[in-house]
mmCIF file of C-alpha atoms in Angstrom:
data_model
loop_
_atom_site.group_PDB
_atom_site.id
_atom_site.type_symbol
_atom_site.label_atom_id
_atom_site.label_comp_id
_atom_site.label_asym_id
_atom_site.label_seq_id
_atom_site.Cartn_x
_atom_site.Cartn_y
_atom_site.Cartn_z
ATOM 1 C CA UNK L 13 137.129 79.480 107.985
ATOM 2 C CA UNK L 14 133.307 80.554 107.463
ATOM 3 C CA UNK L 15 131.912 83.255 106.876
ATOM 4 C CA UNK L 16 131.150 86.444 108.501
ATOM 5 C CA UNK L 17 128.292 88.789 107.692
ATOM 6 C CA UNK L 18 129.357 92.467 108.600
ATOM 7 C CA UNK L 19 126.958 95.069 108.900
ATOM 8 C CA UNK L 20 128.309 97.941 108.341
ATOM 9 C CA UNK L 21 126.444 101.645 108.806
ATOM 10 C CA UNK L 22 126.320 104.539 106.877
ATOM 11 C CA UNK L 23 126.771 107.823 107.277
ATOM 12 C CA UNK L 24 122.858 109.919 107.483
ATOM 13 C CA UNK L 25 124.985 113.596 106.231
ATOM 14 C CA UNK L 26 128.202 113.007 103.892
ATOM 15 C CA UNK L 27 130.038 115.558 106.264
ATOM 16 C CA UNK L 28 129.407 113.241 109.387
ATOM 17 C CA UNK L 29 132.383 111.442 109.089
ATOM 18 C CA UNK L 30 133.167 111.410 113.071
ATOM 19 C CA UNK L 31 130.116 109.307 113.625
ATOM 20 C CA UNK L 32 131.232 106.208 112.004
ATOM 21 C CA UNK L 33 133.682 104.360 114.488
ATOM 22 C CA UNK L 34 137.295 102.887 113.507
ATOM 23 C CA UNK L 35 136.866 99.881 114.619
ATOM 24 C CA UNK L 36 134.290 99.452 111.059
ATOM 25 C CA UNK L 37 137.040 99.986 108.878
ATOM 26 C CA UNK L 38 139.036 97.206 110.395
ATOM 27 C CA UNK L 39 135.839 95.122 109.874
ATOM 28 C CA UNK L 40 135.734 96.342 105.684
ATOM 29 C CA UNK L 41 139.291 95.275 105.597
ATOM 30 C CA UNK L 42 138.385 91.994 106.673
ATOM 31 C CA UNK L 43 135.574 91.328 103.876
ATOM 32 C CA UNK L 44 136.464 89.843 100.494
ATOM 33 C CA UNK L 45 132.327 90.619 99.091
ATOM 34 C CA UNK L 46 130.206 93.849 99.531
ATOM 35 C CA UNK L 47 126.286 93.719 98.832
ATOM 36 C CA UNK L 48 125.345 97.521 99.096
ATOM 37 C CA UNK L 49 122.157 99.223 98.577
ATOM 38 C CA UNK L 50 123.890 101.695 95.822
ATOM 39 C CA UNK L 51 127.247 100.651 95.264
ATOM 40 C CA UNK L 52 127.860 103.888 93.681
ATOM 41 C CA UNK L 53 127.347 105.959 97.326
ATOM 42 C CA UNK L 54 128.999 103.111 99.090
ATOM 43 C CA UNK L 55 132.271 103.211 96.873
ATOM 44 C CA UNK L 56 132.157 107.157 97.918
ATOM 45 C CA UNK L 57 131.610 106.203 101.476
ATOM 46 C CA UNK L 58 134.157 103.722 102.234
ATOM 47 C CA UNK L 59 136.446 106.109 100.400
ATOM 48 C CA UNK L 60 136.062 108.911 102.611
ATOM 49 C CA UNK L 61 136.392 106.917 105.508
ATOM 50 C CA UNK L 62 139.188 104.987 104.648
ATOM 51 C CA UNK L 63 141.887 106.241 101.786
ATOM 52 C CA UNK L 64 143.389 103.154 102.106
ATOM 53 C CA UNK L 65 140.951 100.680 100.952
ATOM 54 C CA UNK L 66 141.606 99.212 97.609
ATOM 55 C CA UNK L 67 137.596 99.449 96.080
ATOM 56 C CA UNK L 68 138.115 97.453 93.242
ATOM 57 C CA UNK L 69 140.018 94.292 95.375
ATOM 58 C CA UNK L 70 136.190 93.501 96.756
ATOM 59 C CA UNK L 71 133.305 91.760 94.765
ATOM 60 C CA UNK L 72 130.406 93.985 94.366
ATOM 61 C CA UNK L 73 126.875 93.100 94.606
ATOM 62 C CA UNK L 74 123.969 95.753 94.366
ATOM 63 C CA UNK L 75 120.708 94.823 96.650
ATOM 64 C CA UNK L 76 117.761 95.481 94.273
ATOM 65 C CA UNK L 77 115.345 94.928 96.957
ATOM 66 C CA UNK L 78 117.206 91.530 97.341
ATOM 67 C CA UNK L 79 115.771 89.431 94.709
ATOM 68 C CA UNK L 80 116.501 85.839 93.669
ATOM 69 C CA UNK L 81 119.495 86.536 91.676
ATOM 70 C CA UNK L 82 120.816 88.267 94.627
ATOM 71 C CA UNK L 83 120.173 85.564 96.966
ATOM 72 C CA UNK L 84 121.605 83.263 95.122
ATOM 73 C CA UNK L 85 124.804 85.393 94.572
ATOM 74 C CA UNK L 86 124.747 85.460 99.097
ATOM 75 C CA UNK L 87 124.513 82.071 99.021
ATOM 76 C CA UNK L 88 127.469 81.292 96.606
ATOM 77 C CA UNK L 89 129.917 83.525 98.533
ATOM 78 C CA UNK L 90 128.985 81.706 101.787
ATOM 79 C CA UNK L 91 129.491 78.642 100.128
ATOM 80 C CA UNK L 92 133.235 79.878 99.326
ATOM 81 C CA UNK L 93 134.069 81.258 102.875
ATOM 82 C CA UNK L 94 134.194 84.573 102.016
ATOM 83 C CA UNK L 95 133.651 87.675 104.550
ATOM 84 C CA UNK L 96 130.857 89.782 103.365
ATOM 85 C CA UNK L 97 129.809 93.338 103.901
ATOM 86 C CA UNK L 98 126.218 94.184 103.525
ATOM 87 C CA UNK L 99 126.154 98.379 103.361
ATOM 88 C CA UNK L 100 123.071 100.554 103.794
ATOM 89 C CA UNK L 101 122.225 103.347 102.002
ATOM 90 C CA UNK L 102 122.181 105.967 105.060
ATOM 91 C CA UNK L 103 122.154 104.476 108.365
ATOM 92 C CA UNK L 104 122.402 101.249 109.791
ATOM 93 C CA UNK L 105 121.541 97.615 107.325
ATOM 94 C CA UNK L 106 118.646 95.894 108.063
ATOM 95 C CA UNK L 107 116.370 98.609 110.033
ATOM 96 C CA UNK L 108 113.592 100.586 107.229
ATOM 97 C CA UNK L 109 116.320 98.454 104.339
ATOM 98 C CA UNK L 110 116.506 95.987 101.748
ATOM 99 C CA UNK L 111 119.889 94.277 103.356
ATOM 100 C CA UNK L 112 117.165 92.883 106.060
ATOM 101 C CA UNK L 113 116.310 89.805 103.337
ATOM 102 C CA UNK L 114 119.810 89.153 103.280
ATOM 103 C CA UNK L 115 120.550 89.159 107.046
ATOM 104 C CA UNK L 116 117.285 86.831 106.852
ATOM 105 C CA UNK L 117 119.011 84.687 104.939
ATOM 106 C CA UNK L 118 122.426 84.752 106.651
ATOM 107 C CA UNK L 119 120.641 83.179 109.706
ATOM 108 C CA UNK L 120 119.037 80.529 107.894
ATOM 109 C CA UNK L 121 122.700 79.701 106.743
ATOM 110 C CA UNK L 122 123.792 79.892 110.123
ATOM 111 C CA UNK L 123 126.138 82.586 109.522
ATOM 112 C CA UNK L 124 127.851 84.441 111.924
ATOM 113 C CA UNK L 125 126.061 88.207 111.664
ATOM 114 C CA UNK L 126 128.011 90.621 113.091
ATOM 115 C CA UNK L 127 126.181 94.187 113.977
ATOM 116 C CA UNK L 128 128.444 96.937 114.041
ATOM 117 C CA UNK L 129 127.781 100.426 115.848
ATOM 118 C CA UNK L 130 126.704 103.580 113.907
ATOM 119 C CA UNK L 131 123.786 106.168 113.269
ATOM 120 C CA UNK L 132 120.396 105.063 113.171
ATOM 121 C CA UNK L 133 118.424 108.111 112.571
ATOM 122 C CA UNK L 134 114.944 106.358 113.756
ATOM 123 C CA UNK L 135 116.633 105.958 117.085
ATOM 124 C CA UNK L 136 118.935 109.271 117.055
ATOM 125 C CA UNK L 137 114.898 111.166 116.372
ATOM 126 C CA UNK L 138 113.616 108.433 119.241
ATOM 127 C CA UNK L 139 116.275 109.623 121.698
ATOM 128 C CA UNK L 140 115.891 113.521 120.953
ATOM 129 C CA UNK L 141 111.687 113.688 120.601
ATOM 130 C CA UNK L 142 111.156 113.201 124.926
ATOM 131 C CA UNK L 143 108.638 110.766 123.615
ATOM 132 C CA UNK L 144 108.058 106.914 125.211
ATOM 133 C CA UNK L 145 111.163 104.954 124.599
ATOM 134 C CA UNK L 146 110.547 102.065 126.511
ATOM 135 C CA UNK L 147 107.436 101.511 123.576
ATOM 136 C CA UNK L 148 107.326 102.516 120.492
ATOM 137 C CA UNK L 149 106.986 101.304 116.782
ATOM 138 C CA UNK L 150 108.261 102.265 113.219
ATOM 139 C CA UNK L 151 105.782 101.827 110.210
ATOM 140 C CA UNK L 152 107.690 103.055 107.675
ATOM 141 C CA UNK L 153 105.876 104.635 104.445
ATOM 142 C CA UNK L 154 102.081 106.182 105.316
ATOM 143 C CA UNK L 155 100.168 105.405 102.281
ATOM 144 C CA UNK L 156 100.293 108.147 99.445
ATOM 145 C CA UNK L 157 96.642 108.384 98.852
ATOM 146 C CA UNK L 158 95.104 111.147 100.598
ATOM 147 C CA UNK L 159 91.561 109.539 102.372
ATOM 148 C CA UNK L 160 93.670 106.294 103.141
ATOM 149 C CA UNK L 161 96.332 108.638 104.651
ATOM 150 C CA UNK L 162 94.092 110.221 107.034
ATOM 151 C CA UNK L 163 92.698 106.766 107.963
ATOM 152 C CA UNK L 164 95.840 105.563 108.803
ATOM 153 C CA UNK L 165 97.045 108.540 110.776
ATOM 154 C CA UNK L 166 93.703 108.205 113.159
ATOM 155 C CA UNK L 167 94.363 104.538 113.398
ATOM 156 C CA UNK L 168 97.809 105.506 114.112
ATOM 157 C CA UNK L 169 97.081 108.279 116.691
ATOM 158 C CA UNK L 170 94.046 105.889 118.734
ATOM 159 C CA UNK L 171 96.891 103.120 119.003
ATOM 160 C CA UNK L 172 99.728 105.444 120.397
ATOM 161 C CA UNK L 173 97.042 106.612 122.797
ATOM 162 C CA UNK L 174 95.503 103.180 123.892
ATOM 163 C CA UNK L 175 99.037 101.694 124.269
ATOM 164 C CA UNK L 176 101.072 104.926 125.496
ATOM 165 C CA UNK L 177 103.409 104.094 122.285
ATOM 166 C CA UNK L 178 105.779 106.445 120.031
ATOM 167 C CA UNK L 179 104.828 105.798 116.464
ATOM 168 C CA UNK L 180 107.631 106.668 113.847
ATOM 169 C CA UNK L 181 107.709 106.775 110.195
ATOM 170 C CA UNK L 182 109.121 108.493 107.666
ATOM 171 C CA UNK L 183 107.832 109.773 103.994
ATOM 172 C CA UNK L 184 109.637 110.528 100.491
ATOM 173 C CA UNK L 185 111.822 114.249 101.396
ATOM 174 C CA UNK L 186 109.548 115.831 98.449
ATOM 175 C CA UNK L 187 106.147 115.072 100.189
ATOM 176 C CA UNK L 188 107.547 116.373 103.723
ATOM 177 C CA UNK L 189 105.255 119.023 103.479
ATOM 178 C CA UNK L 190 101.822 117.638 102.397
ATOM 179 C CA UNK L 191 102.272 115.133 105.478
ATOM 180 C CA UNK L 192 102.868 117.343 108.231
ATOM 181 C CA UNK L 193 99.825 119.026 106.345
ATOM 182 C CA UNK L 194 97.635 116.055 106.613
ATOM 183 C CA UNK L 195 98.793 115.618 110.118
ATOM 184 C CA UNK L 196 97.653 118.433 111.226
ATOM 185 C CA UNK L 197 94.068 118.431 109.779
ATOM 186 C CA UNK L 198 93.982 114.808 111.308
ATOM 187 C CA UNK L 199 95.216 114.593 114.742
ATOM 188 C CA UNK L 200 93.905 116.265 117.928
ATOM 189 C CA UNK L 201 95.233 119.258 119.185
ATOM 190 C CA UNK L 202 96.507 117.938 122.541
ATOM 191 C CA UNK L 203 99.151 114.880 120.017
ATOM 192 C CA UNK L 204 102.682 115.302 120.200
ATOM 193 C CA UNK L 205 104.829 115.587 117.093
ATOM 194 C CA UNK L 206 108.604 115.461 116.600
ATOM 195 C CA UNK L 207 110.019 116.373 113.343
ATOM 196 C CA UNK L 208 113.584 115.070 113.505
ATOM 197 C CA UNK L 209 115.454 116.860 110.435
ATOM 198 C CA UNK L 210 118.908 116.370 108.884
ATOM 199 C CA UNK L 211 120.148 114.194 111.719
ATOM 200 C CA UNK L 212 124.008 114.369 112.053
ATOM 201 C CA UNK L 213 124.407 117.100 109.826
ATOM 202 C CA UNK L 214 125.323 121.266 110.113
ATOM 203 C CA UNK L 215 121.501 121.857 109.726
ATOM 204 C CA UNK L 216 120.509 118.938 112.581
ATOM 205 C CA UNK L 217 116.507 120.225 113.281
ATOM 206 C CA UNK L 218 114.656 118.029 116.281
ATOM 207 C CA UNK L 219 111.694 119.631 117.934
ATOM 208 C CA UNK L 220 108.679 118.661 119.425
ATOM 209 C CA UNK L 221 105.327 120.694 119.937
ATOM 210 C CA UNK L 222 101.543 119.681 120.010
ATOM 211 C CA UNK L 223 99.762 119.485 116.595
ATOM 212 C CA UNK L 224 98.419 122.998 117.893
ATOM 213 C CA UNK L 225 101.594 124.585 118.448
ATOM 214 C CA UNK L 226 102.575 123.141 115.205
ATOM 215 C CA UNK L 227 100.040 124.594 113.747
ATOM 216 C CA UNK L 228 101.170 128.363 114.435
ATOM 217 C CA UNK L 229 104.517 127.606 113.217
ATOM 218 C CA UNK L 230 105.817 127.982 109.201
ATOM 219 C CA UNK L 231 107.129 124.614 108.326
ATOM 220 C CA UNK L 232 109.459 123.858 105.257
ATOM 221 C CA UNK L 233 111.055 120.444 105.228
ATOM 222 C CA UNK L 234 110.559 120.553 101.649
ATOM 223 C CA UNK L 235 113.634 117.800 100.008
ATOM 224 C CA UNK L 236 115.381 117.232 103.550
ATOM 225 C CA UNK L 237 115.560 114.188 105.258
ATOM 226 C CA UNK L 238 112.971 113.876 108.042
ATOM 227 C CA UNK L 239 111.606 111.140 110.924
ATOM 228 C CA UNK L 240 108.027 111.919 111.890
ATOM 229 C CA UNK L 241 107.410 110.584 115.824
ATOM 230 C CA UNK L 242 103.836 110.783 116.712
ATOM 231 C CA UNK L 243 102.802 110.196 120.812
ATOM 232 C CA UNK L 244 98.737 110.795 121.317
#
C-alpha cells in the first residue's frame, strides 16, 4: 500500500472541540507518522479529541519551518508506506503554515494528499466581514518597521480598491494594537475594516466599520488572536 498524506486541522480556541469533525479521528487512527508544527500542542490536541489514541504508538516529527532534515525524514516514511499526519498549529495545514513545504513535497512524490474539513480562521473572518468573497487575498505578516508599514498598507489599500479585492493578514497578538493604530493614520476614512477576534471561542469578536467609525471606538486586542480584512 502507499502512502497517504492526511491533513489534519486544529482547533483555533482549546474549548472548540465541536468544530473538529469525527470522521478526522478515524483518519489519525489510520496514520503510523505525525509531522506537527509543535508536537507538544498536538499531543494535547489529539488527546482531547480522542482518549483513545495511543500518542506514543506514532512516530513524531516536529516541522521547524520544514528544513532539509525534515524533508528527508518525509521522504523516508513515504519510502516505507507509512500513513502520515501533517498537524497545524491552529487551523487548517498548509494555509499561513510551515506543513505547506511538506504538502509541496508530497505532490512531487505523487502522494495521495488528503484535505480534511476543519476551521480556517482566514476564511471563518472572510465569511463573517460582508467583504468581497468572490476576490480576495491573504499576505500574511505586514512588515514590522513603521515607514515600510505604512507603505505597504497604501499599496495594500490602492490594490483592494483598483481590483474590488478583500485583503487579509494577520500580525503577532502583542502588536494588535500598534497595527490597527497604523491603520488608521494610513487609510482613508471611507476603507472598510474587519477585526475578526478569537474565532471559535466564548469571546468570538467579528465586526466591521469604516476606518472612521473605527476611529471613535476604544480598541484592545492586546495578546488575542486576530485576522485583519481590509476592502478600500
Amino acid at each position: 500500500m502507499n502512502s497517504i498524506v492526511y491533513l489534519v486541522p486544529c482547533v483555533l480556541d482549546e474549548t472548540a472541540l465541536n468544530t473538529i469533525p469525527h470522521y478526522i479521528i478515524e483518519a489519525v487512527k489510520n496514520c503510523q507518522v505525525i509531522f506537527a508544527e509543535n508536537e507538544r500542542t498536538a499531543r494535547r490536541f489529539l488527546k482531547s479529541i480522542c482518549k483513545e489514541i495511543v500518542i506514543d504508538d506514532y512516530e513524531w516529527f516536529t516541522i521547524h519551518k520544514a528544513e532539509e532534515d525534515q524533508k528527508n525524514s518525509f521522504r523516508q516514511k513515504v519510502k516505507e508506506h507509512k500513513n502520515i499526519a501533517i498537524i497545524s498549529e491552529a487551523g487548517c495545514p498548509g494555509i499561513a503554515d510551515p506543513g505547506q513545504i511538506l504538502i509541496e513535497l508530497a505532490q512531487q512524490l505523487n502522494v495521495v494528499v488528503k484535505p480534511l474539513v476543519g476551521p480556517s480562521s482566514i476564511l471563518l473572518a472572510l465569511m463573517a466581514s460582508g467583504m468581497n468573497g468572490q476576490q480576495f487575498e491573504f499576505v500574511g505578516y505586514l512588515p514590522i518597521d513603521n515607514g515600510e508599514r505604512m507603505k505597504t498598507i497604501k499599496e495594500l489599500e490602492t490594490s483592494s480598491q483598483r481590483k474590488k479585492s478583500t485583503i487579509i493578514f494577520i500580525e503577532t497578538p502583542y502588536r494588535n494594537n500598534q497595527l490597527i493604530e497604523t491603520l488608521l493614520k494610513s487609510c482613508k476614512p471611507s476603507t472598510r475594516l474587519c477585526i475578526a477576534a478569537e474565532l471559535t471561542g466564548a469571546n468570538e469578536f467579528v465586526k466591521t466599520k469604516t476606518i472612521a467609525d473605527w476611529g471613535k471606538e476604544k480598541t484592545d486586542f492586546h495578546k488575542k488572536p486576530v485576522i485583519f480584512l481590509l476592502l478600500a
